[in-house]
Tab-separated table of N, CA and C in Angstrom:
chain	number	residue	atom	x	y	z
A	393	MET	N	-13.920	6.744	-1.663
A	393	MET	CA	-14.249	6.032	-2.876
A	393	MET	C	-14.818	4.660	-2.545
A	394	GLY	N	-14.244	4.003	-1.567
A	394	GLY	CA	-14.728	2.689	-1.180
A	394	GLY	C	-16.148	2.736	-0.642
A	395	THR	N	-16.471	3.834	0.052
A	395	THR	CA	-17.823	3.981	0.590
A	395	THR	C	-18.845	4.070	-0.534
A	396	LEU	N	-18.486	4.792	-1.588
A	396	LEU	CA	-19.403	4.900	-2.726
A	396	LEU	C	-19.626	3.548	-3.393
A	397	ILE	N	-18.576	2.766	-3.496
A	397	ILE	CA	-18.707	1.444	-4.110
A	397	ILE	C	-19.619	0.560	-3.259
A	398	ILE	N	-19.420	0.586	-1.953
A	398	ILE	CA	-20.251	-0.225	-1.066
A	398	ILE	C	-21.716	0.218	-1.143
A	399	LEU	N	-21.947	1.534	-1.179
A	399	LEU	CA	-23.320	2.027	-1.297
A	399	LEU	C	-23.948	1.612	-2.631
A	400	ALA	N	-23.148	1.635	-3.699
A	400	ALA	CA	-23.658	1.204	-5.001
A	400	ALA	C	-24.012	-0.277	-4.975
A	401	ILE	N	-23.189	-1.075	-4.319
A	401	ILE	CA	-23.464	-2.510	-4.219
A	401	ILE	C	-24.754	-2.741	-3.430
A	402	LEU	N	-24.928	-2.011	-2.345
A	402	LEU	CA	-26.157	-2.153	-1.556
A	402	LEU	C	-27.384	-1.724	-2.357
A	403	ALA	N	-27.245	-0.654	-3.140
A	403	ALA	CA	-28.372	-0.220	-3.972
A	403	ALA	C	-28.706	-1.289	-5.011
A	404	LEU	N	-27.694	-1.915	-5.590
A	404	LEU	CA	-27.948	-2.972	-6.571
A	404	LEU	C	-28.607	-4.183	-5.915
A	405	VAL	N	-28.246	-4.480	-4.684
A	405	VAL	CA	-28.880	-5.597	-3.980
A	405	VAL	C	-30.354	-5.286	-3.724
A	406	VAL	N	-30.648	-4.049	-3.306
A	406	VAL	CA	-32.040	-3.668	-3.064
A	406	VAL	C	-32.836	-3.718	-4.357
A	407	LEU	N	-32.249	-3.225	-5.453
A	407	LEU	CA	-32.931	-3.287	-6.754
A	407	LEU	C	-33.096	-4.726	-7.218
A	408	GLY	N	-32.233	-5.603	-6.745
A	408	GLY	CA	-32.260	-6.992	-7.171
A	408	GLY	C	-33.460	-7.769	-6.686
A	409	PHE	N	-34.224	-7.228	-5.738
A	409	PHE	CA	-35.427	-7.938	-5.299
A	409	PHE	C	-36.476	-7.987	-6.401
A	410	ASN	N	-36.442	-7.012	-7.299
A	410	ASN	CA	-37.376	-7.003	-8.424
A	410	ASN	C	-36.784	-7.652	-9.661
A	411	ASN	N	-35.485	-7.576	-9.828
A	411	ASN	CA	-34.835	-8.097	-11.027
A	411	ASN	C	-33.490	-8.706	-10.634
A	412	PRO	N	-33.344	-10.026	-10.701
A	412	PRO	CA	-32.092	-10.669	-10.264
A	412	PRO	C	-30.863	-10.252	-11.072
A	413	LEU	N	-31.063	-9.625	-12.207
A	413	LEU	CA	-29.930	-9.155	-13.000
A	413	LEU	C	-29.148	-8.077	-12.239
A	414	TRP	N	-29.849	-7.301	-11.390
A	414	TRP	CA	-29.168	-6.298	-10.578
A	414	TRP	C	-28.247	-6.961	-9.556
A	415	TRP	N	-28.658	-8.134	-9.047
A	415	TRP	CA	-27.777	-8.858	-8.129
A	415	TRP	C	-26.490	-9.274	-8.829
A	416	LEU	N	-26.612	-9.694	-10.062
A	416	LEU	CA	-25.430	-10.058	-10.844
A	416	LEU	C	-24.522	-8.843	-11.020
A	417	ALA	N	-25.117	-7.695	-11.318
A	417	ALA	CA	-24.324	-6.467	-11.459
A	417	ALA	C	-23.645	-6.113	-10.137
A	418	GLY	N	-24.355	-6.290	-9.024
A	418	GLY	CA	-23.754	-6.028	-7.720
A	418	GLY	C	-22.605	-6.970	-7.409
A	419	ALA	N	-22.764	-8.235	-7.794
A	419	ALA	CA	-21.699	-9.216	-7.575
A	419	ALA	C	-20.466	-8.876	-8.404
A	420	VAL	N	-20.683	-8.447	-9.638
A	420	VAL	CA	-19.552	-8.065	-10.496
A	420	VAL	C	-18.848	-6.842	-9.914
A	421	LEU	N	-19.624	-5.861	-9.459
A	421	LEU	CA	-19.027	-4.670	-8.865
A	421	LEU	C	-18.251	-5.016	-7.600
A	422	LEU	N	-18.790	-5.907	-6.793
A	422	LEU	CA	-18.093	-6.348	-5.588
A	422	LEU	C	-16.792	-7.058	-5.928
A	423	TYR	N	-16.827	-7.925	-6.940
A	423	TYR	CA	-15.618	-8.623	-7.373
A	423	TYR	C	-14.569	-7.619	-7.845
A	424	LEU	N	-14.978	-6.673	-8.669
A	424	LEU	CA	-14.024	-5.689	-9.184
A	424	LEU	C	-13.463	-4.827	-8.063
A	425	HIS	N	-14.293	-4.515	-7.089
A	425	HIS	CA	-13.809	-3.710	-5.952
A	425	HIS	C	-12.742	-4.462	-5.166
A	426	PHE	N	-12.982	-5.742	-4.886
A	426	PHE	CA	-11.990	-6.508	-4.131
A	426	PHE	C	-10.762	-6.829	-4.970
A	427	ARG	N	-10.934	-6.982	-6.256
A	427	ARG	CA	-9.813	-7.348	-7.120
A	427	ARG	C	-8.900	-6.160	-7.408
A	428	TYR	N	-9.483	-5.002	-7.701
A	428	TYR	CA	-8.683	-3.871	-8.148
A	428	TYR	C	-8.788	-2.626	-7.263
A	429	GLY	N	-9.837	-2.477	-6.524
A	429	GLY	CA	-10.085	-1.211	-5.857
A	429	GLY	C	-9.535	-1.065	-4.469
A	430	ARG	N	-9.288	-2.135	-3.757
A	430	ARG	CA	-8.921	-2.019	-2.346
A	430	ARG	C	-7.515	-1.504	-2.145
A	431	THR	N	-6.534	-2.047	-2.841
A	431	THR	CA	-5.158	-1.635	-2.602
A	431	THR	C	-4.655	-0.638	-3.623
A	432	GLY	N	-5.312	-0.536	-4.743
A	432	GLY	CA	-4.854	0.367	-5.785
A	432	GLY	C	-3.666	-0.185	-6.546
A	433	GLN	N	-3.344	-1.456	-6.364
A	433	GLN	CA	-2.208	-2.066	-7.036
A	433	GLN	C	-2.677	-3.187	-7.949
A	434	GLY	N	-3.672	-2.918	-8.761
A	434	GLY	CA	-4.228	-3.948	-9.622
A	434	GLY	C	-3.285	-4.398	-10.713
A	435	SER	N	-2.477	-3.489	-11.259
A	435	SER	CA	-1.585	-3.862	-12.346
A	435	SER	C	-0.184	-4.107	-11.816
A	436	ALA	N	0.477	-5.083	-12.368
A	436	ALA	CA	1.829	-5.429	-11.912
A	436	ALA	C	2.860	-4.446	-12.427
A	437	GLY	N	2.561	-3.704	-13.474
A	437	GLY	CA	3.523	-2.791	-14.071
A	437	GLY	C	3.422	-1.384	-13.558
A	438	SER	N	2.930	-1.183	-12.370
A	438	SER	CA	2.807	0.175	-11.843
A	438	SER	C	4.183	0.703	-11.492
A	439	SER	N	4.321	2.017	-11.547
A	439	SER	CA	5.620	2.619	-11.270
A	439	SER	C	5.537	3.469	-10.014
A	440	SER	N	6.672	3.680	-9.381
A	440	SER	CA	6.726	4.479	-8.171
A	440	SER	C	6.812	5.952	-8.551
A	441	PRO	N	6.700	6.864	-7.583
A	441	PRO	CA	6.794	8.287	-7.903
A	441	PRO	C	8.140	8.677	-8.495
A	442	ARG	N	9.184	7.922	-8.227
A	442	ARG	CA	10.496	8.264	-8.769
A	442	ARG	C	10.717	7.726	-10.170
A	443	GLY	N	9.811	6.942	-10.662
A	443	GLY	CA	9.971	6.419	-12.008
A	443	GLY	C	9.697	4.939	-12.050
A	444	PRO	N	10.039	4.288	-13.153
A	444	PRO	CA	9.808	2.853	-13.256
A	444	PRO	C	10.596	2.085	-12.206
A	445	SER	N	10.146	0.875	-11.910
A	445	SER	CA	10.772	0.112	-10.833
A	445	SER	C	12.224	-0.231	-11.146
A	446	GLY	N	12.614	-0.250	-12.396
A	446	GLY	CA	14.001	-0.537	-12.746
A	446	GLY	C	14.927	0.634	-12.522
A	447	ALA	N	14.396	1.832	-12.304
A	447	ALA	CA	15.226	3.032	-12.173
A	447	ALA	C	15.303	3.505	-10.727
A	448	GLY	N	15.467	2.611	-9.802
A	448	GLY	CA	15.629	2.988	-8.407
A	448	GLY	C	14.341	3.040	-7.632
A	449	GLY	N	13.228	2.670	-8.209
A	449	GLY	CA	11.952	2.711	-7.503
A	449	GLY	C	11.895	1.705	-6.376
A	450	SER	N	12.506	0.538	-6.574
A	450	SER	CA	12.416	-0.487	-5.540
A	450	SER	C	13.235	-0.114	-4.312
A	451	SER	N	14.394	0.552	-4.489
A	451	SER	CA	15.177	0.931	-3.320
A	451	SER	C	14.482	2.047	-2.555
A	452	ALA	N	13.787	2.940	-3.249
A	452	ALA	CA	13.058	4.000	-2.556
A	452	ALA	C	11.931	3.386	-1.736
A	453	ARG	N	11.283	2.375	-2.270
A	453	ARG	CA	10.214	1.719	-1.522
A	453	ARG	C	10.795	1.000	-0.314
A	454	GLY	N	11.956	0.378	-0.488
A	454	GLY	CA	12.596	-0.294	0.633
A	454	GLY	C	12.955	0.674	1.741
A	455	ASP	N	13.431	1.864	1.364
A	455	ASP	CA	13.750	2.883	2.359
A	455	ASP	C	12.501	3.311	3.113
A	456	ASN	N	11.408	3.503	2.376
A	456	ASN	CA	10.160	3.915	3.013
A	456	ASN	C	9.626	2.820	3.922
A	457	ASP	N	9.750	1.556	3.480
A	457	ASP	CA	9.294	0.451	4.315
A	457	ASP	C	10.090	0.395	5.615
A	458	TYR	N	11.401	0.560	5.524
A	458	TYR	CA	12.227	0.496	6.719
A	458	TYR	C	11.947	1.679	7.633
A	459	ARG	N	11.742	2.849	7.042
A	459	ARG	CA	11.438	4.034	7.839
A	459	ARG	C	10.102	3.843	8.573
A	460	ALA	N	9.123	3.297	7.891
A	460	ALA	CA	7.829	3.035	8.534
A	460	ALA	C	7.980	1.999	9.636
A	461	TYR	N	8.808	0.980	9.388
A	461	TYR	CA	9.051	-0.038	10.414
A	461	TYR	C	9.696	0.591	11.646
A	462	ARG	N	10.696	1.450	11.430
A	462	ARG	CA	11.360	2.101	12.554
A	462	ARG	C	10.407	2.980	13.342
A	463	GLN	N	9.534	3.692	12.635
A	463	GLN	CA	8.567	4.542	13.327
A	463	GLN	C	7.605	3.707	14.162
A	464	ARG	N	7.144	2.586	13.608
A	464	ARG	CA	6.244	1.718	14.375
A	464	ARG	C	6.957	1.130	15.589
A	465	ARG	N	8.206	0.708	15.401
A	465	ARG	CA	8.976	0.118	16.504
A	465	ARG	C	9.230	1.146	17.605
A	466	ASP	N	9.599	2.364	17.214
A	466	ASP	CA	9.868	3.402	18.206
A	466	ASP	C	8.594	3.803	18.947
A	467	GLN	N	7.474	3.872	18.218
A	467	GLN	CA	6.207	4.215	18.870
A	467	GLN	C	5.818	3.139	19.871
A	468	GLN	N	6.002	1.880	19.484
A	468	GLN	CA	5.692	0.778	20.410
A	468	GLN	C	6.564	0.847	21.654
A	469	ALA	N	7.838	1.168	21.482
A	469	ALA	CA	8.739	1.278	22.629
A	469	ALA	C	8.310	2.429	23.541
A	470	ARG	N	7.900	3.555	22.959
A	470	ARG	CA	7.426	4.678	23.780
A	470	ARG	C	6.179	4.293	24.567
A	471	TRP	N	5.257	3.580	23.906
A	471	TRP	CA	4.033	3.147	24.604
A	471	TRP	C	4.371	2.212	25.757
A	472	GLU	N	5.316	1.292	25.532
A	472	GLU	CA	5.674	0.350	26.590
A	472	GLU	C	6.347	1.054	27.758
A	473	ARG	N	7.227	2.013	27.474
A	473	ARG	CA	7.859	2.764	28.565
A	473	ARG	C	6.823	3.564	29.346
A	474	ARG	N	5.900	4.184	28.627
A	474	ARG	CA	4.859	4.956	29.302
A	474	ARG	C	3.989	4.049	30.164
A	475	TYR	N	3.648	2.887	29.648
A	475	TYR	CA	2.816	1.947	30.419
A	475	TYR	C	3.530	1.526	31.700
A	476	ARG	N	4.825	1.200	31.590
A	476	ARG	CA	5.581	0.800	32.782
A	476	ARG	C	5.702	1.947	33.773
A	477	ARG	N	5.865	3.165	33.249
A	477	ARG	CA	6.011	4.326	34.124
A	477	ARG	C	4.699	4.641	34.840
A	478	GLU	N	3.558	4.515	34.145
A	478	GLU	CA	2.272	4.882	34.742
A	478	GLU	C	1.688	3.776	35.601
A	479	ARG	N	2.160	2.550	35.462
A	479	ARG	CA	1.612	1.423	36.217
A	479	ARG	C	2.742	0.622	36.874
A	480	PRO	N	3.395	1.211	37.862
A	480	PRO	CA	4.518	0.501	38.476
A	480	PRO	C	4.078	-0.750	39.227
A	481	TRP	N	2.832	-0.807	39.698
A	481	TRP	CA	2.346	-1.983	40.417
A	481	TRP	C	2.126	-3.182	39.500
A	482	MET	N	2.127	-2.961	38.193
A	482	MET	CA	1.897	-4.050	37.234
A	482	MET	C	3.210	-4.749	36.833
A	483	ARG	N	4.322	-4.234	37.304
A	483	ARG	CA	5.600	-4.844	36.933
A	483	ARG	C	5.739	-6.217	37.555
A	484	GLN	N	6.431	-7.081	36.852
A	484	GLN	CA	6.662	-8.422	37.373
A	484	GLN	C	7.813	-8.374	38.359
A	485	LYS	N	7.655	-9.113	39.415
A	485	LYS	CA	8.715	-9.224	40.408
A	485	LYS	C	9.696	-10.288	39.950
A	486	ARG	N	10.961	-9.906	39.808
A	486	ARG	CA	11.990	-10.874	39.399
A	486	ARG	C	12.790	-11.260	40.623
A	487	ASN	N	13.078	-12.553	40.701
A	487	ASN	CA	13.852	-13.053	41.853
A	487	ASN	C	15.319	-13.037	41.576
């Protein structure tokens, strides 16, 4: 979806060489894309898949955030162990 928006903005810029009003339309589309289109969280009253935020939605999001954090941390630890295992000559000598 983002690719289509960017292509539309570029088309409006190209059309704008003949009519500056197209540049204005491209600028408005670019503003709307950055304001509402990038994260998909344009409205503050959005609800989670489990329901409104007052009905346990925030704790479910917290669980997902922590689970994602743990996965990133564990993946980083695996990468570091693999790096140390594959490059023993790169280890620091401790006195």
